[in-house]
PDB file of C-alpha atoms in Angstrom:
ATOM      1  CA  MET G   1     -24.539  54.529  -3.359  1.00 67.00           C
ATOM      2  CA  ASN G   2     -27.788  52.837  -4.388  1.00 77.00           C
ATOM      3  CA  VAL G   3     -31.234  53.330  -2.856  1.00 76.00           C
ATOM      4  CA  ALA G   4     -31.211  50.021  -0.949  1.00 71.00           C
ATOM      5  CA  THR G   5     -27.905  50.890   0.734  1.00 78.00           C
ATOM      6  CA  ARG G   6     -29.200  54.333   1.723  1.00 80.00           C
ATOM      7  CA  ASN G   7     -32.380  52.758   3.131  1.00 78.00           C
ATOM      8  CA  ILE G   8     -30.371  50.265   5.188  1.00 79.00           C
ATOM      9  CA  GLU G   9     -28.138  53.046   6.501  1.00 84.00           C
ATOM     10  CA  ALA G  10     -31.214  55.109   7.444  1.00 83.00           C
ATOM     11  CA  ILE G  11     -32.699  52.133   9.282  1.00 79.00           C
ATOM     12  CA  GLU G  12     -29.410  51.518  11.119  1.00 81.00           C
ATOM     13  CA  LYS G  13     -29.248  55.172  12.129  1.00 82.00           C
ATOM     14  CA  ARG G  14     -32.827  55.035  13.500  1.00 82.00           C
ATOM     15  CA  LEU G  15     -32.104  51.820  15.403  1.00 77.00           C
ATOM     16  CA  TRP G  16     -28.960  53.255  17.019  1.00 76.00           C
ATOM     17  CA  SER G  17     -30.885  56.380  17.939  1.00 78.00           C
ATOM     18  CA  ALA G  18     -33.653  54.261  19.473  1.00 75.00           C
ATOM     19  CA  ALA G  19     -31.049  52.247  21.399  1.00 70.00           C
ATOM     20  CA  ASP G  20     -29.464  55.441  22.749  1.00 71.00           C
ATOM     21  CA  ASN G  21     -32.795  56.670  24.101  1.00 71.00           C
ATOM     22  CA  PRO G  22     -33.092  54.127  26.978  1.00 66.00           C
ATOM     23  CA  ARG G  23     -29.467  54.741  27.961  1.00 66.00           C
ATOM     24  CA  ALA G  24     -29.880  58.499  28.054  1.00 70.00           C
ATOM     25  CA  ASN G  25     -33.281  58.615  29.745  1.00 68.00           C
ATOM     26  CA  SER G  26     -32.958  56.031  32.498  1.00 70.00           C
ATOM     27  CA  ASN G  27     -30.717  54.845  35.275  1.00 73.00           C
ATOM     28  CA  TYR G  28     -30.662  51.330  33.843  1.00 72.00           C
ATOM     29  CA  ALA G  29     -27.566  49.617  32.550  1.00 73.00           C
ATOM     30  CA  SER G  30     -27.770  48.114  29.074  1.00 70.00           C
ATOM     31  CA  ASN G  31     -27.950  44.590  30.487  1.00 74.00           C
ATOM     32  CA  GLU G  32     -31.094  45.598  32.419  1.00 75.00           C
ATOM     33  CA  TYR G  33     -33.125  46.646  29.376  1.00 73.00           C
ATOM     34  CA  PHE G  34     -31.544  44.353  26.788  1.00 77.00           C
ATOM     35  CA  MET G  35     -33.902  41.393  27.276  1.00 79.00           C
ATOM     36  CA  PRO G  36     -37.187  43.367  27.185  1.00 77.00           C
ATOM     37  CA  VAL G  37     -36.039  45.246  24.070  1.00 78.00           C
ATOM     38  CA  MET G  38     -34.876  42.069  22.324  1.00 83.00           C
ATOM     39  CA  GLY G  39     -38.133  40.393  23.320  1.00 85.00           C
ATOM     40  CA  LEU G  40     -40.063  43.153  21.572  1.00 84.00           C
ATOM     41  CA  VAL G  41     -37.854  42.901  18.489  1.00 86.00           C
ATOM     42  CA  PHE G  42     -38.440  39.135  18.361  1.00 91.00           C
ATOM     43  CA  LEU G  43     -42.197  39.519  18.918  1.00 92.00           C
ATOM     44  CA  ARG G  44     -42.425  42.093  16.124  1.00 91.00           C
ATOM     45  CA  HIS G  45     -40.581  39.755  13.766  1.00 92.00           C
ATOM     46  CA  ALA G  46     -42.746  36.779  14.799  1.00 94.00           C
ATOM     47  CA  TYR G  47     -45.888  38.877  14.313  1.00 94.00           C
ATOM     48  CA  SER G  48     -44.830  40.001  10.836  1.00 93.00           C
ATOM     49  CA  ARG G  49     -44.148  36.378   9.897  1.00 95.00           C
ATOM     50  CA  TYR G  50     -47.471  35.322  11.448  1.00 96.00           C
ATOM     51  CA  LEU G  51     -49.396  37.859   9.328  1.00 95.00           C
ATOM     52  CA  SER G  52     -47.578  36.839   6.158  1.00 95.00           C
ATOM     53  CA  VAL G  53     -48.208  33.134   6.701  1.00 96.00           C
ATOM     54  CA  LYS G  54     -51.806  33.741   7.801  1.00 96.00           C
ATOM     55  CA  GLU G  55     -52.523  35.399   4.434  1.00 96.00           C
ATOM     56  CA  GLN G  56     -51.230  32.268   2.696  1.00 95.00           C
ATOM     57  CA  ILE G  57     -53.046  29.770   4.932  1.00 96.00           C
ATOM     58  CA  GLU G  58     -56.529  31.280   5.212  1.00 95.00           C
ATOM     59  CA  PRO G  59     -57.577  30.883   1.557  1.00 94.00           C
ATOM     60  CA  LYS G  60     -56.591  27.188   1.689  1.00 93.00           C
ATOM     61  CA  LEU G  61     -58.460  26.283   4.896  1.00 93.00           C
ATOM     62  CA  PRO G  62     -61.074  23.576   4.386  1.00 93.00           C
ATOM     63  CA  SER G  63     -64.755  24.460   4.666  1.00 93.00           C
ATOM     64  CA  ARG G  64     -67.699  22.271   5.545  1.00 93.00           C
ATOM     65  CA  GLY G  65     -71.303  23.423   5.448  1.00 92.00           C
ATOM     66  CA  GLY G  66     -70.230  27.006   4.800  1.00 89.00           C
ATOM     67  CA  LYS G  67     -68.043  27.110   7.914  1.00 94.00           C
ATOM     68  CA  THR G  68     -64.269  27.407   7.558  1.00 95.00           C
ATOM     69  CA  ARG G  69     -62.005  25.577   9.979  1.00 94.00           C
ATOM     70  CA  ASP G  70     -60.197  27.764  12.521  1.00 93.00           C
ATOM     71  CA  LEU G  71     -56.464  28.344  12.257  1.00 94.00           C
ATOM     72  CA  THR G  72     -54.305  26.013  14.348  1.00 94.00           C
ATOM     73  CA  LYS G  73     -50.729  25.914  15.632  1.00 95.00           C
ATOM     74  CA  GLU G  74     -50.037  23.124  13.159  1.00 95.00           C
ATOM     75  CA  ASP G  75     -50.997  25.351  10.220  1.00 95.00           C
ATOM     76  CA  PHE G  76     -48.239  27.747  11.234  1.00 96.00           C
ATOM     77  CA  SER G  77     -45.606  25.203  12.253  1.00 95.00           C
ATOM     78  CA  GLN G  78     -45.909  23.611   8.800  1.00 93.00           C
ATOM     79  CA  GLN G  79     -44.921  27.018   7.397  1.00 94.00           C
ATOM     80  CA  SER G  80     -42.056  27.550   9.904  1.00 93.00           C
ATOM     81  CA  ALA G  81     -43.976  30.271  11.714  1.00 95.00           C
ATOM     82  CA  ILE G  82     -45.248  30.739  15.246  1.00 95.00           C
ATOM     83  CA  TYR G  83     -48.986  30.777  15.919  1.00 96.00           C
ATOM     84  CA  LEU G  84     -49.799  33.840  18.026  1.00 95.00           C
ATOM     85  CA  ARG G  85     -53.037  33.907  19.985  1.00 93.00           C
ATOM     86  CA  PRO G  86     -54.860  37.236  19.612  1.00 91.00           C
ATOM     87  CA  LYS G  87     -53.864  38.425  23.110  1.00 91.00           C
ATOM     88  CA  ALA G  88     -50.179  37.661  22.349  1.00 90.00           C
ATOM     89  CA  GLN G  89     -49.996  39.565  19.065  1.00 91.00           C
ATOM     90  CA  PHE G  90     -47.749  42.610  18.818  1.00 89.00           C
ATOM     91  CA  ASP G  91     -50.477  45.108  17.926  1.00 89.00           C
ATOM     92  CA  THR G  92     -52.655  43.943  20.832  1.00 91.00           C
ATOM     93  CA  LEU G  93     -49.821  44.285  23.343  1.00 88.00           C
ATOM     94  CA  VAL G  94     -48.731  47.682  22.057  1.00 85.00           C
ATOM     95  CA  ALA G  95     -52.305  48.981  22.318  1.00 88.00           C
ATOM     96  CA  LEU G  96     -52.582  48.056  26.015  1.00 87.00           C
ATOM     97  CA  PRO G  97     -52.522  50.931  28.505  1.00 89.00           C
ATOM     98  CA  ASP G  98     -49.338  51.362  30.549  1.00 81.00           C
ATOM     99  CA  SER G  99     -51.128  50.084  33.638  1.00 83.00           C
ATOM    100  CA  ALA G 100     -52.068  46.754  31.985  1.00 81.00           C
ATOM    101  CA  ASP G 101     -50.394  43.447  32.837  1.00 77.00           C
ATOM    102  CA  ARG G 102     -48.535  42.185  29.740  1.00 69.00           C
ATOM    103  CA  LYS G 103     -47.595  38.754  31.098  1.00 67.00           C
TER     104      LYS G 103
END
């Protein structure tokens, strides 16, 4: 078994363990926590893609008078990525206190 296969198996094991945690520690059925969990998985993926594309876009942004143009949704859509406003980024949402509104 090669290293990549072992890494994938380790990741799968961690994911199944993480999925078991909500079932074991709550009274919720899987269909009640499925959407929030999948939403977080999607947001994490979108945020990773956002960061990767941002690194590619920023050096190419036009400047005028020493001021660089701000990033736009179009910059990201041209790269098949989603533009995430700062308050919608994964790290920002995860850092919010439990009492905060995440809508």
